[in-house]
JSON list of C-alpha atoms in Angstrom, two decimals:
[
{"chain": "W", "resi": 15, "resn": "UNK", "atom": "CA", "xyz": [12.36, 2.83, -20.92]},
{"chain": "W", "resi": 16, "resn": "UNK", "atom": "CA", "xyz": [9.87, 0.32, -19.14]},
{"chain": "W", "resi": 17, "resn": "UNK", "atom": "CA", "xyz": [6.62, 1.92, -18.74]},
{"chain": "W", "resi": 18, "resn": "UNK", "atom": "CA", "xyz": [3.23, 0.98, -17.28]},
{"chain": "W", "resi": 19, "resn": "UNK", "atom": "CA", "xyz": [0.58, -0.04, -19.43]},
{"chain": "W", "resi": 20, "resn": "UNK", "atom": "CA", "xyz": [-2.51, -1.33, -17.81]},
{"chain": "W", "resi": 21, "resn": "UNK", "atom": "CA", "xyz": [-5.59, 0.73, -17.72]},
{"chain": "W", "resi": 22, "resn": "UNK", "atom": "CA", "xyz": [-7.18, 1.49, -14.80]},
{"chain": "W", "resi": 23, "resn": "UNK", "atom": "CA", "xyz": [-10.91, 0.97, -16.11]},
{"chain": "W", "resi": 24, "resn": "UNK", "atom": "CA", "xyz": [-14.01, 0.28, -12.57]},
{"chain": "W", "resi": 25, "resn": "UNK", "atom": "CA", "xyz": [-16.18, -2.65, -13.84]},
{"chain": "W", "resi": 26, "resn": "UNK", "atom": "CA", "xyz": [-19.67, -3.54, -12.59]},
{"chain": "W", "resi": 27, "resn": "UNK", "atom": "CA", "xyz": [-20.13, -7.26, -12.40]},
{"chain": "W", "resi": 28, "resn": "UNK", "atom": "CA", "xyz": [-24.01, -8.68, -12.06]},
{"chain": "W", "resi": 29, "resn": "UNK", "atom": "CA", "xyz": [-24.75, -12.13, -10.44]},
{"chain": "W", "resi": 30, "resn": "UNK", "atom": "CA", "xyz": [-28.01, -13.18, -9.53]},
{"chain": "W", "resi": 31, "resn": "UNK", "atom": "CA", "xyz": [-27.56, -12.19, -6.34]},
{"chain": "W", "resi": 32, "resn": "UNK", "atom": "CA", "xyz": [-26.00, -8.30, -6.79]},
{"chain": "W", "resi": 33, "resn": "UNK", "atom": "CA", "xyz": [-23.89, -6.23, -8.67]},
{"chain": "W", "resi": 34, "resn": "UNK", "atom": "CA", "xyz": [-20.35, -5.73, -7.19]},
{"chain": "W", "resi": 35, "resn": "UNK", "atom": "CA", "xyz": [-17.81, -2.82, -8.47]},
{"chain": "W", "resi": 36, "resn": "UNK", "atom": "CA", "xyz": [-15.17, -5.16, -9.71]},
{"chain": "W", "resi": 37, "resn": "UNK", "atom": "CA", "xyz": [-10.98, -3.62, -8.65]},
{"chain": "W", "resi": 38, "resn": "UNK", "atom": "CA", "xyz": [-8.45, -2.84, -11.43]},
{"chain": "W", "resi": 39, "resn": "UNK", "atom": "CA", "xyz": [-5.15, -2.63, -11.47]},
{"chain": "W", "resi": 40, "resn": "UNK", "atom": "CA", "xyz": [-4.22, 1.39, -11.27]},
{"chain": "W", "resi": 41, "resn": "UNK", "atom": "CA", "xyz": [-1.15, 2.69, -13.52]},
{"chain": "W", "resi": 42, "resn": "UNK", "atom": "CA", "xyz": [1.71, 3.69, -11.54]},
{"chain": "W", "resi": 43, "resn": "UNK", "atom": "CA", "xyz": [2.26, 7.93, -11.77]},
{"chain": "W", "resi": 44, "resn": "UNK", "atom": "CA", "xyz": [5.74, 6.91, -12.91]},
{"chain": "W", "resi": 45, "resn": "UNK", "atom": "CA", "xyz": [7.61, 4.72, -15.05]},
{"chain": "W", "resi": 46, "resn": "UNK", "atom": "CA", "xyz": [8.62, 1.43, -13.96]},
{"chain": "W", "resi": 47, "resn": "UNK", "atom": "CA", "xyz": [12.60, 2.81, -13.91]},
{"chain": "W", "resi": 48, "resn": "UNK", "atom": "CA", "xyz": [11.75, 6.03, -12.06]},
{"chain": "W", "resi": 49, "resn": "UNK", "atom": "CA", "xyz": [12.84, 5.35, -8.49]},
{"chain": "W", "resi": 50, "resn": "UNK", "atom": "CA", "xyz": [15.91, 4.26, -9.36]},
{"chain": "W", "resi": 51, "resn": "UNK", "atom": "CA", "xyz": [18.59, 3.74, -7.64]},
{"chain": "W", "resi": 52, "resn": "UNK", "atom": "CA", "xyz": [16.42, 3.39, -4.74]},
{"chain": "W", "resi": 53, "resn": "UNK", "atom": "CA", "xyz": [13.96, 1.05, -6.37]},
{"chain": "W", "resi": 54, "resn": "UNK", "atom": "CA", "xyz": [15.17, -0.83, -9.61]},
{"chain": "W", "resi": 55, "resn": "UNK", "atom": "CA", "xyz": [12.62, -1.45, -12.59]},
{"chain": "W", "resi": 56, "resn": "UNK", "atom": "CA", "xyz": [12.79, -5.01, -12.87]},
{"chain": "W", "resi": 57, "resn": "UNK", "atom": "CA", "xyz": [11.32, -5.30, -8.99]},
{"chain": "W", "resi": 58, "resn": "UNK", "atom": "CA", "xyz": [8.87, -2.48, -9.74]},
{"chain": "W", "resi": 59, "resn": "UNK", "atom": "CA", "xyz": [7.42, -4.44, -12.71]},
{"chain": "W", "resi": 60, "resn": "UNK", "atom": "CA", "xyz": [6.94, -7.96, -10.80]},
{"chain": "W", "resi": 61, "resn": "UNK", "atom": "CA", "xyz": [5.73, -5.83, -7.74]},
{"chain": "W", "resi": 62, "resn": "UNK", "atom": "CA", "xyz": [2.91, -3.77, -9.64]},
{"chain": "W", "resi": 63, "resn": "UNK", "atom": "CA", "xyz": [2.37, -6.30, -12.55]},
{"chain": "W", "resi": 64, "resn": "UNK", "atom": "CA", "xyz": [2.12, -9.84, -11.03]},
{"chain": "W", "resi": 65, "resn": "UNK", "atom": "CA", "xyz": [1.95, -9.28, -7.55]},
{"chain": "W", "resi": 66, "resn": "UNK", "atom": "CA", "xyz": [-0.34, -6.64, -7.05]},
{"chain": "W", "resi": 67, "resn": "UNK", "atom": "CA", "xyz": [-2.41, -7.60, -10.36]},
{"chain": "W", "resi": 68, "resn": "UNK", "atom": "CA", "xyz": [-2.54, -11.30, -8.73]},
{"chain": "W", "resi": 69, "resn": "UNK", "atom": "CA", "xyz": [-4.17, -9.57, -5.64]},
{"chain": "W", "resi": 70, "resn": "UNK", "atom": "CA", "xyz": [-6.69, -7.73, -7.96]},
{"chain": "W", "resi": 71, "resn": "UNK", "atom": "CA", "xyz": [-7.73, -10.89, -10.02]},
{"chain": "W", "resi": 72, "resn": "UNK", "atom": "CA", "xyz": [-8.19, -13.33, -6.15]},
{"chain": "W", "resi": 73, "resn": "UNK", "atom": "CA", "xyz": [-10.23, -10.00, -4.42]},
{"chain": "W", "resi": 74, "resn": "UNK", "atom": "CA", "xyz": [-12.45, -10.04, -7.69]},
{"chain": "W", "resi": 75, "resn": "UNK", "atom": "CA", "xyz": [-13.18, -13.65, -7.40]},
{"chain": "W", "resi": 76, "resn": "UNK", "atom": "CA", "xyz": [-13.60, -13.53, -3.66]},
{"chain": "W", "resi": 77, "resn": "UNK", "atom": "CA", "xyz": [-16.23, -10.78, -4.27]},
{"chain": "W", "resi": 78, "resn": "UNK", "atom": "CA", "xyz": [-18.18, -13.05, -7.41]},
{"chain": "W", "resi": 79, "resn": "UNK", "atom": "CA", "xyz": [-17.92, -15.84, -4.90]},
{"chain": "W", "resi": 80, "resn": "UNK", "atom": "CA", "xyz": [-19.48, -14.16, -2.00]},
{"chain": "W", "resi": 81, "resn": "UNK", "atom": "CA", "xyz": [-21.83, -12.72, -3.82]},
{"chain": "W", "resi": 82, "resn": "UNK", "atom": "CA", "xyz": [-23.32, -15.83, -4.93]},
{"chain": "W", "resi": 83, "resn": "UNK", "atom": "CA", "xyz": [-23.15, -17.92, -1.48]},
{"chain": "W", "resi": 84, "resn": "UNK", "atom": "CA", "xyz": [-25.56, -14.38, -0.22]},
{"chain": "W", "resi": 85, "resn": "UNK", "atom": "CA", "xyz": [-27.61, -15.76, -2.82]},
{"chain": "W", "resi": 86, "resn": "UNK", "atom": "CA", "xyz": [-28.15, -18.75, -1.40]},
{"chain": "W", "resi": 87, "resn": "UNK", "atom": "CA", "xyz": [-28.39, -17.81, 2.00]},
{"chain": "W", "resi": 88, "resn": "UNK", "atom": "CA", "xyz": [-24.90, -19.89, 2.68]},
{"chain": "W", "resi": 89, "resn": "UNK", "atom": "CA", "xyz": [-23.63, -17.82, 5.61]},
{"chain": "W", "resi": 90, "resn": "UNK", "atom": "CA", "xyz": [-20.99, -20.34, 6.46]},
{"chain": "W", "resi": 91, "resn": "UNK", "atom": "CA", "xyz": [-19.60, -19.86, 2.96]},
{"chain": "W", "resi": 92, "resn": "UNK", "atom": "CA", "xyz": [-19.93, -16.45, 3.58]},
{"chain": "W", "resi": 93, "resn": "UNK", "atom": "CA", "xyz": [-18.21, -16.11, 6.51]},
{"chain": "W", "resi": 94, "resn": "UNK", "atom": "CA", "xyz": [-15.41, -19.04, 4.92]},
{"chain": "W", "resi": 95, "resn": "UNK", "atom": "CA", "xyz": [-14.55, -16.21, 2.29]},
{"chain": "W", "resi": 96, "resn": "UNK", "atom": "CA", "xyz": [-14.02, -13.62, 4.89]},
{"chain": "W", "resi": 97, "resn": "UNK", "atom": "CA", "xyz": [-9.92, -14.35, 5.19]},
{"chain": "W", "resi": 98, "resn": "UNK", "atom": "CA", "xyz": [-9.77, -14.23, 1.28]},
{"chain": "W", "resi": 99, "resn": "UNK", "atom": "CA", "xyz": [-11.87, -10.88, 1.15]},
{"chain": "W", "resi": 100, "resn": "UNK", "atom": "CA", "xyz": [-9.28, -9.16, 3.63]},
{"chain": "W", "resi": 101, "resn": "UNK", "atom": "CA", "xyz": [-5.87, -10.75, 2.17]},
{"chain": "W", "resi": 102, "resn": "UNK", "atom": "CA", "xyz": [-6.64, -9.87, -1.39]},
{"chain": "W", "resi": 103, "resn": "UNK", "atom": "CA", "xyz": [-8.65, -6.47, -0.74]},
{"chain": "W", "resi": 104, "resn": "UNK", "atom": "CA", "xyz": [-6.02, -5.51, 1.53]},
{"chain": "W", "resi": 105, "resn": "UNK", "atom": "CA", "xyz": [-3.51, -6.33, -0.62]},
{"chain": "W", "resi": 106, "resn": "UNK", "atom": "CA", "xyz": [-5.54, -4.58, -3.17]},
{"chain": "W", "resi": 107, "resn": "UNK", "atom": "CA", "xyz": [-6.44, -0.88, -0.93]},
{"chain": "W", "resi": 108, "resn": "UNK", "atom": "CA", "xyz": [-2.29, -1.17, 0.42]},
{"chain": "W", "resi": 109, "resn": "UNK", "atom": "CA", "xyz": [-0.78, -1.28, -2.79]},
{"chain": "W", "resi": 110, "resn": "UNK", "atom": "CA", "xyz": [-3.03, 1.40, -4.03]},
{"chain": "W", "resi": 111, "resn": "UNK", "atom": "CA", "xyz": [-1.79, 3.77, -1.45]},
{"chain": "W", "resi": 112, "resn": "UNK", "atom": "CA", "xyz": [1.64, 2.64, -1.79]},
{"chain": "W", "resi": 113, "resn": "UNK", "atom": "CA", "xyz": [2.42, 3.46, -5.43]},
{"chain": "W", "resi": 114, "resn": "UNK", "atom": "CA", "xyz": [1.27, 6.91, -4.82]},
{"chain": "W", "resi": 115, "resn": "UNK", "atom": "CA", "xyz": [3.40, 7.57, -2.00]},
{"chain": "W", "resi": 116, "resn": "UNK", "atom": "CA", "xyz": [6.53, 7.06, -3.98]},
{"chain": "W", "resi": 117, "resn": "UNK", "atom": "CA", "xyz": [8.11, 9.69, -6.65]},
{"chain": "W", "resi": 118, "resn": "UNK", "atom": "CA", "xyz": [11.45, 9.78, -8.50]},
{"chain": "W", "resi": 119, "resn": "UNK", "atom": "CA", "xyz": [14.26, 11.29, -6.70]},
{"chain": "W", "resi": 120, "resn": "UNK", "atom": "CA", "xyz": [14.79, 13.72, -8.97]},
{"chain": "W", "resi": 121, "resn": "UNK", "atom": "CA", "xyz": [11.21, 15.54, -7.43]},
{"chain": "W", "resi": 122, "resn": "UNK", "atom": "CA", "xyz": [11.64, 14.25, -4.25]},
{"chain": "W", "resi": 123, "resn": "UNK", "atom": "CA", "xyz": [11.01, 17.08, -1.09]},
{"chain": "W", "resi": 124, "resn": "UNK", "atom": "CA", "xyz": [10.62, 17.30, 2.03]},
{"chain": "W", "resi": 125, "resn": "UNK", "atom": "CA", "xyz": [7.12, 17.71, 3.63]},
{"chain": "W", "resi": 126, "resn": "UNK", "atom": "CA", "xyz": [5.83, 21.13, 4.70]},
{"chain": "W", "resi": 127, "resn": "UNK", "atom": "CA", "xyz": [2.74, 23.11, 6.19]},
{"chain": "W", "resi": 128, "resn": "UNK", "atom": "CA", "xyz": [0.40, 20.90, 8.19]},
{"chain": "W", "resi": 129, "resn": "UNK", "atom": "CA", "xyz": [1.97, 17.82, 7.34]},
{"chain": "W", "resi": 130, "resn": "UNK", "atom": "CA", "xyz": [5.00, 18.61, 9.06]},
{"chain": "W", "resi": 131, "resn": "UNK", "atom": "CA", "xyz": [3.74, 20.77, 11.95]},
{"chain": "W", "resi": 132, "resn": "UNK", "atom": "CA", "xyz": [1.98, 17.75, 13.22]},
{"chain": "W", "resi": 133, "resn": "UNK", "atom": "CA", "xyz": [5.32, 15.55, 12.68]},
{"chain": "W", "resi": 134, "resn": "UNK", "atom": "CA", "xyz": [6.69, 18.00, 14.92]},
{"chain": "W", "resi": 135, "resn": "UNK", "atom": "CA", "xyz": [4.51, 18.32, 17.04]},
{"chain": "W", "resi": 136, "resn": "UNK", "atom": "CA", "xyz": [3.27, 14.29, 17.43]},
{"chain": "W", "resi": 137, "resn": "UNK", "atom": "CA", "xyz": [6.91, 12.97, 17.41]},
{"chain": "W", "resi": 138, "resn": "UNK", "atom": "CA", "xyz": [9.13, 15.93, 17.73]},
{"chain": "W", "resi": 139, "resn": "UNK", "atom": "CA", "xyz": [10.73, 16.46, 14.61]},
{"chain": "W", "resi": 140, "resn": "UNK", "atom": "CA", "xyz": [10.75, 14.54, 11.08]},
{"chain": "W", "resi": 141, "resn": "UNK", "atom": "CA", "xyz": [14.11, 12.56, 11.78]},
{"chain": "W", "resi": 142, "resn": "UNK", "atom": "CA", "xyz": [12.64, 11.46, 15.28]},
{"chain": "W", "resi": 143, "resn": "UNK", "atom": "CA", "xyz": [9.40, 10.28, 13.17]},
{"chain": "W", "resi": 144, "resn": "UNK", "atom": "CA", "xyz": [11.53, 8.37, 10.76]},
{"chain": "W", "resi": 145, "resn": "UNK", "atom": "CA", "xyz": [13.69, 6.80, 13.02]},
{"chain": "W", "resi": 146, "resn": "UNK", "atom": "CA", "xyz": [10.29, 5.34, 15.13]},
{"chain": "W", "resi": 147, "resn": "UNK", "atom": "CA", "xyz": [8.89, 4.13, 11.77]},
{"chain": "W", "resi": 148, "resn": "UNK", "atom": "CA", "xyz": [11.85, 2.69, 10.50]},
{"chain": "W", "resi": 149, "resn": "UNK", "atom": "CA", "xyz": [12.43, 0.73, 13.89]},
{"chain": "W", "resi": 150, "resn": "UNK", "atom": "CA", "xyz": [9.12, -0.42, 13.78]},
{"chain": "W", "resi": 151, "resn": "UNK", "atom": "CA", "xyz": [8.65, -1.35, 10.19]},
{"chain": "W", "resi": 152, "resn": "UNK", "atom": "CA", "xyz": [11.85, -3.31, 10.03]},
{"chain": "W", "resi": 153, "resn": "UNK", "atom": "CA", "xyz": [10.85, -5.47, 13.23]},
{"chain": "W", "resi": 154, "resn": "UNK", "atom": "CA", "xyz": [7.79, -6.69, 11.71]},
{"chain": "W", "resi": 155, "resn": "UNK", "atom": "CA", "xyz": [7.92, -10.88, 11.77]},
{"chain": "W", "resi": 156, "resn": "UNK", "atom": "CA", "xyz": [7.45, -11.75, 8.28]},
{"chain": "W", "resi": 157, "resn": "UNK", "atom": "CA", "xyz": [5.45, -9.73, 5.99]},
{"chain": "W", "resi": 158, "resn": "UNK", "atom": "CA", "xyz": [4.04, -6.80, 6.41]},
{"chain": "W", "resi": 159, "resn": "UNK", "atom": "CA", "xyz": [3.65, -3.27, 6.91]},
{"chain": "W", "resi": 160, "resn": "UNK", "atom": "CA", "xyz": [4.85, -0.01, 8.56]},
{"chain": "W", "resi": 161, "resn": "UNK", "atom": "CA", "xyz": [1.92, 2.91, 8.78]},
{"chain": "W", "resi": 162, "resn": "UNK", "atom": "CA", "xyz": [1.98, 6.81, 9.32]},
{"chain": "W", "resi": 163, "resn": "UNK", "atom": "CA", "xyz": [-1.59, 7.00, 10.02]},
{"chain": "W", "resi": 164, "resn": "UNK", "atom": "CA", "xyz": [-4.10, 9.65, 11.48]},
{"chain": "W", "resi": 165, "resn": "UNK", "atom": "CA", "xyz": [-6.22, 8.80, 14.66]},
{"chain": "W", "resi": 166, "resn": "UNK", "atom": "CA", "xyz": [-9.43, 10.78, 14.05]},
{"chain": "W", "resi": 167, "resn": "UNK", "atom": "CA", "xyz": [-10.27, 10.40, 17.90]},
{"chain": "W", "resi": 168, "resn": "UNK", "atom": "CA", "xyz": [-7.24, 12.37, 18.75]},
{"chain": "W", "resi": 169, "resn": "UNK", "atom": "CA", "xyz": [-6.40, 14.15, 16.06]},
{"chain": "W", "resi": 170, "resn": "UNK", "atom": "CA", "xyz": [-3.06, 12.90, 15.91]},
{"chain": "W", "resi": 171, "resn": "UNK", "atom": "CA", "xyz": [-0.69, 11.53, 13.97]},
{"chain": "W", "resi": 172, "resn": "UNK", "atom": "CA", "xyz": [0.59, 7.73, 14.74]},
{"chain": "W", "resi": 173, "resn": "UNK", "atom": "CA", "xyz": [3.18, 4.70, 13.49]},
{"chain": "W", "resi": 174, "resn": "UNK", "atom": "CA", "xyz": [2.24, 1.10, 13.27]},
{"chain": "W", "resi": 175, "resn": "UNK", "atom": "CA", "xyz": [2.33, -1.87, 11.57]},
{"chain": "W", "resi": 176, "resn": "UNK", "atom": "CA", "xyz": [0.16, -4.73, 9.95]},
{"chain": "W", "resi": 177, "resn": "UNK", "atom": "CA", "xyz": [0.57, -8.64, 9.47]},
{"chain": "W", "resi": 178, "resn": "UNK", "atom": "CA", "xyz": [0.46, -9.69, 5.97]},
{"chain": "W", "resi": 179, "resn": "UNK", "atom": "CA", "xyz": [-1.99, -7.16, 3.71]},
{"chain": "W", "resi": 180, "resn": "UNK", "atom": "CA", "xyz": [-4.26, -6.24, 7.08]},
{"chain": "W", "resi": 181, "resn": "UNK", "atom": "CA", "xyz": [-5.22, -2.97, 5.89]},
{"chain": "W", "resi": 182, "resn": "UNK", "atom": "CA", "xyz": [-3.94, 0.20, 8.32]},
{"chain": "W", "resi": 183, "resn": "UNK", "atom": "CA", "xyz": [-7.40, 1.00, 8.90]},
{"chain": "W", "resi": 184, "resn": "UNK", "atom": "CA", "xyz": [-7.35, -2.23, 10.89]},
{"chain": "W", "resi": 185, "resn": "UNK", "atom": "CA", "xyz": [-5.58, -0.70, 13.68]},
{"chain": "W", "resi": 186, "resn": "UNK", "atom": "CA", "xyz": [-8.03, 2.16, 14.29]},
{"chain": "W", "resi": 187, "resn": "UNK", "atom": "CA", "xyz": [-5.70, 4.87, 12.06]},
{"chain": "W", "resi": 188, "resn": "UNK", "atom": "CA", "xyz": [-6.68, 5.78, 9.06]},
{"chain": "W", "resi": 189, "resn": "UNK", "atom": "CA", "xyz": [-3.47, 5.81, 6.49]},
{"chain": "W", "resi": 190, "resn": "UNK", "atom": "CA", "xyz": [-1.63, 8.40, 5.46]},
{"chain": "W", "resi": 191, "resn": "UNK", "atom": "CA", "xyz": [1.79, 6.95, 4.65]},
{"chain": "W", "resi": 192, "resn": "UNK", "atom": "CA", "xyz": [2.17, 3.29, 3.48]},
{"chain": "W", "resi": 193, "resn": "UNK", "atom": "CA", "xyz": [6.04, 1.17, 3.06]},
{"chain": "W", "resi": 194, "resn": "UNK", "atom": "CA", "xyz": [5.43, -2.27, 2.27]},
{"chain": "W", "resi": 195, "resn": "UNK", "atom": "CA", "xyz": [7.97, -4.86, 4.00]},
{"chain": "W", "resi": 196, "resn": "UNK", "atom": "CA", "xyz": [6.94, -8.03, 2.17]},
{"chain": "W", "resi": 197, "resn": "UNK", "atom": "CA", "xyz": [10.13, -9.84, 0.61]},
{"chain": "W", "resi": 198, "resn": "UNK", "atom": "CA", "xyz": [8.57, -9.54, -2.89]},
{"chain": "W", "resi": 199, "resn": "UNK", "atom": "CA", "xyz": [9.26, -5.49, -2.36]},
{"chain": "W", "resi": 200, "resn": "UNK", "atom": "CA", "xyz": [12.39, -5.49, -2.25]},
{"chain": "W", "resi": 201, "resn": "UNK", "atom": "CA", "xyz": [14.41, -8.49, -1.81]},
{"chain": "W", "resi": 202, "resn": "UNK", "atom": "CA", "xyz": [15.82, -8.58, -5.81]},
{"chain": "W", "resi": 203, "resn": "UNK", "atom": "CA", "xyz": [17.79, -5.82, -4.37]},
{"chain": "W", "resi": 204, "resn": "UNK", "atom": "CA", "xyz": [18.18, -5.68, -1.28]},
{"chain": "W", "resi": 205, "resn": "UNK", "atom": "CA", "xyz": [18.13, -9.29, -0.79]},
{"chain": "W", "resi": 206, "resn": "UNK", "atom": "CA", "xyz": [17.62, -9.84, 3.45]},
{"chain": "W", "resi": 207, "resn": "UNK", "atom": "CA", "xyz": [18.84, -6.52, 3.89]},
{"chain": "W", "resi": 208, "resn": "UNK", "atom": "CA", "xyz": [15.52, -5.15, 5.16]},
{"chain": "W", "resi": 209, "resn": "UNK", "atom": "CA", "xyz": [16.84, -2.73, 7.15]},
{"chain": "W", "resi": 210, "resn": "UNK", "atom": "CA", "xyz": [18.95, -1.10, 4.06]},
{"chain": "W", "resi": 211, "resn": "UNK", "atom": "CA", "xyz": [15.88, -0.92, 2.14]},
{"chain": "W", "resi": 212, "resn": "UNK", "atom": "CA", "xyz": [13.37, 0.51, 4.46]},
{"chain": "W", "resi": 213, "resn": "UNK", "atom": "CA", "xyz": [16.48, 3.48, 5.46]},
{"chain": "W", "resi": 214, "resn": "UNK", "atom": "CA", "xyz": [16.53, 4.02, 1.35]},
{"chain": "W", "resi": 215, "resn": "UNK", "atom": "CA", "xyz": [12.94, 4.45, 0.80]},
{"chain": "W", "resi": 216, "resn": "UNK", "atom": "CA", "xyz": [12.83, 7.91, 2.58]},
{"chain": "W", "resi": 217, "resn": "UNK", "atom": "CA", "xyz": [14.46, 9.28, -0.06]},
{"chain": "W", "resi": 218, "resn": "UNK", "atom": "CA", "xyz": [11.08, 8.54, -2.86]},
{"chain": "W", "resi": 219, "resn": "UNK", "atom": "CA", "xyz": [8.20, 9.28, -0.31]},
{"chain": "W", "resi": 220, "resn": "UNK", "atom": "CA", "xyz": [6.10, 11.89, -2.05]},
{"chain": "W", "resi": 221, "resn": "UNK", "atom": "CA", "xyz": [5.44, 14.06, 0.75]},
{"chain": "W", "resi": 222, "resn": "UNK", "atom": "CA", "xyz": [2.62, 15.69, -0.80]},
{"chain": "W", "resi": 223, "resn": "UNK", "atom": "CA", "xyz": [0.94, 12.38, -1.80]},
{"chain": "W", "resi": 224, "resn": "UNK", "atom": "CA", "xyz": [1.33, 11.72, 2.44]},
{"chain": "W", "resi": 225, "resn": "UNK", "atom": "CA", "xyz": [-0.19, 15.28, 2.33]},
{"chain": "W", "resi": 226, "resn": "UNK", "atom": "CA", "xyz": [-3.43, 15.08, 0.43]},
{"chain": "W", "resi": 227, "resn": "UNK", "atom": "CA", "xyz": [-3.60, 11.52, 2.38]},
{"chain": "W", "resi": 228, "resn": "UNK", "atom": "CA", "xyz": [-3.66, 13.69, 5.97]},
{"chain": "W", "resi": 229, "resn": "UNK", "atom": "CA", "xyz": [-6.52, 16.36, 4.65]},
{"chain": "W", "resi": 230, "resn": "UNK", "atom": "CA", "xyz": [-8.78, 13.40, 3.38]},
{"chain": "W", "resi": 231, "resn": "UNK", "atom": "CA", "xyz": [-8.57, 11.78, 6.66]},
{"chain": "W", "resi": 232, "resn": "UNK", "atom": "CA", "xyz": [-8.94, 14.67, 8.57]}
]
């Protein structure tokens, strides 16, 4: 059976100008074969192990390069890495979230306590919630995002969706719930079947993941 086997170890990099905490890749909580049938292995590998550790190595650089145009005072090559700090990190913080959110079938279940009383009471009832994510994750142009995410100025729950790897927190919400729509997720599979594969992937959320997610932002 395929299983992770990065380490996920924080290193401090010094430049002249200042340290910087340097990402790593995090191990997935599950082997690469456990959210099959829903997920195969074979896409969970390339997702996790080239494109989310290529998104790790271009947000480190980013940072190192940054760092040193602040020591030089080269604000227009700061503000030129901006778009590179934001894909990368973002792709970085999303993916992050993502992995946790998923579990194996075989533990999957179905939220409870808080968590659901506010998906009852901010969209009526868990299907209704679905259906509004699902609608708007599949119509996102290109790649993206869907979001559950918590609005800390109302205290309640939300859906909506990013370009490319614009984190949630973009949007004013602070995430709780994470499905990434880029092709790379899912289209080994699914092929253009978008729709199919978004439907499928309610069957791995880990509920309590979304949980904890909901009490942190809170």
């Amino acid at each position: 059976m395929l299983r992770t086997i990065t380490r996920n170890i924080t290193r401090t990099h010094v430049t002249n100008a200042r340290a910087f905490t340097a990402a790593s890749l995090p191990d997935l909580p599950y082997d690469f074969g456990a959210l099959e049938p829903v997920l195969d292995g074979a896409i969970m590998e390339l997702h996790h192990q080239k494109h989310h550790k290529t998104y790790v190595t271009n947000f480190n650089a980013a940072q190192e390069k940054y760092a040193e145009a602040e020591l030089k005072g080269d604000y227009e090559g700061m503000i030129a890495l901006q778009p590179a700090l934001k894909f990368n990190g973002g792709g970085h913080v999303n993916h992050s979230l993502f992995w946790k959110c998923l579990t194996a079938p075989k533990d999957y279940a179905l939220p409870e306590g808080e968590l659901l009383a506010m998906i009852d009471r901010d969209f009526g009832s868990l299907s209704a919630m679905q259906d509004k994510f699902t609608a708007s994750t599949v119509a996102v142009q290109g790649s993206g995002w869907g979001w559950l995410g918590y609005n800390k100025a109302t205290g309640k729950l939300a859906v909506t969706t990013t370009a490319n790897q614009d984190p949630c927190i973009t949007t004013g919400l602070t995430p709780v719930l994470g499905v990434d729509v880029w092709e790379h997720a899912y289209y080994l599979q699914y092929k253009n079947l978008r729709p199919d594969y978004v439907k499928n992937i309610w069957k791995i959320i880990n509920w309590k993941e979304v949980s904890s997610n909901l009490r942190k932002a809170m």
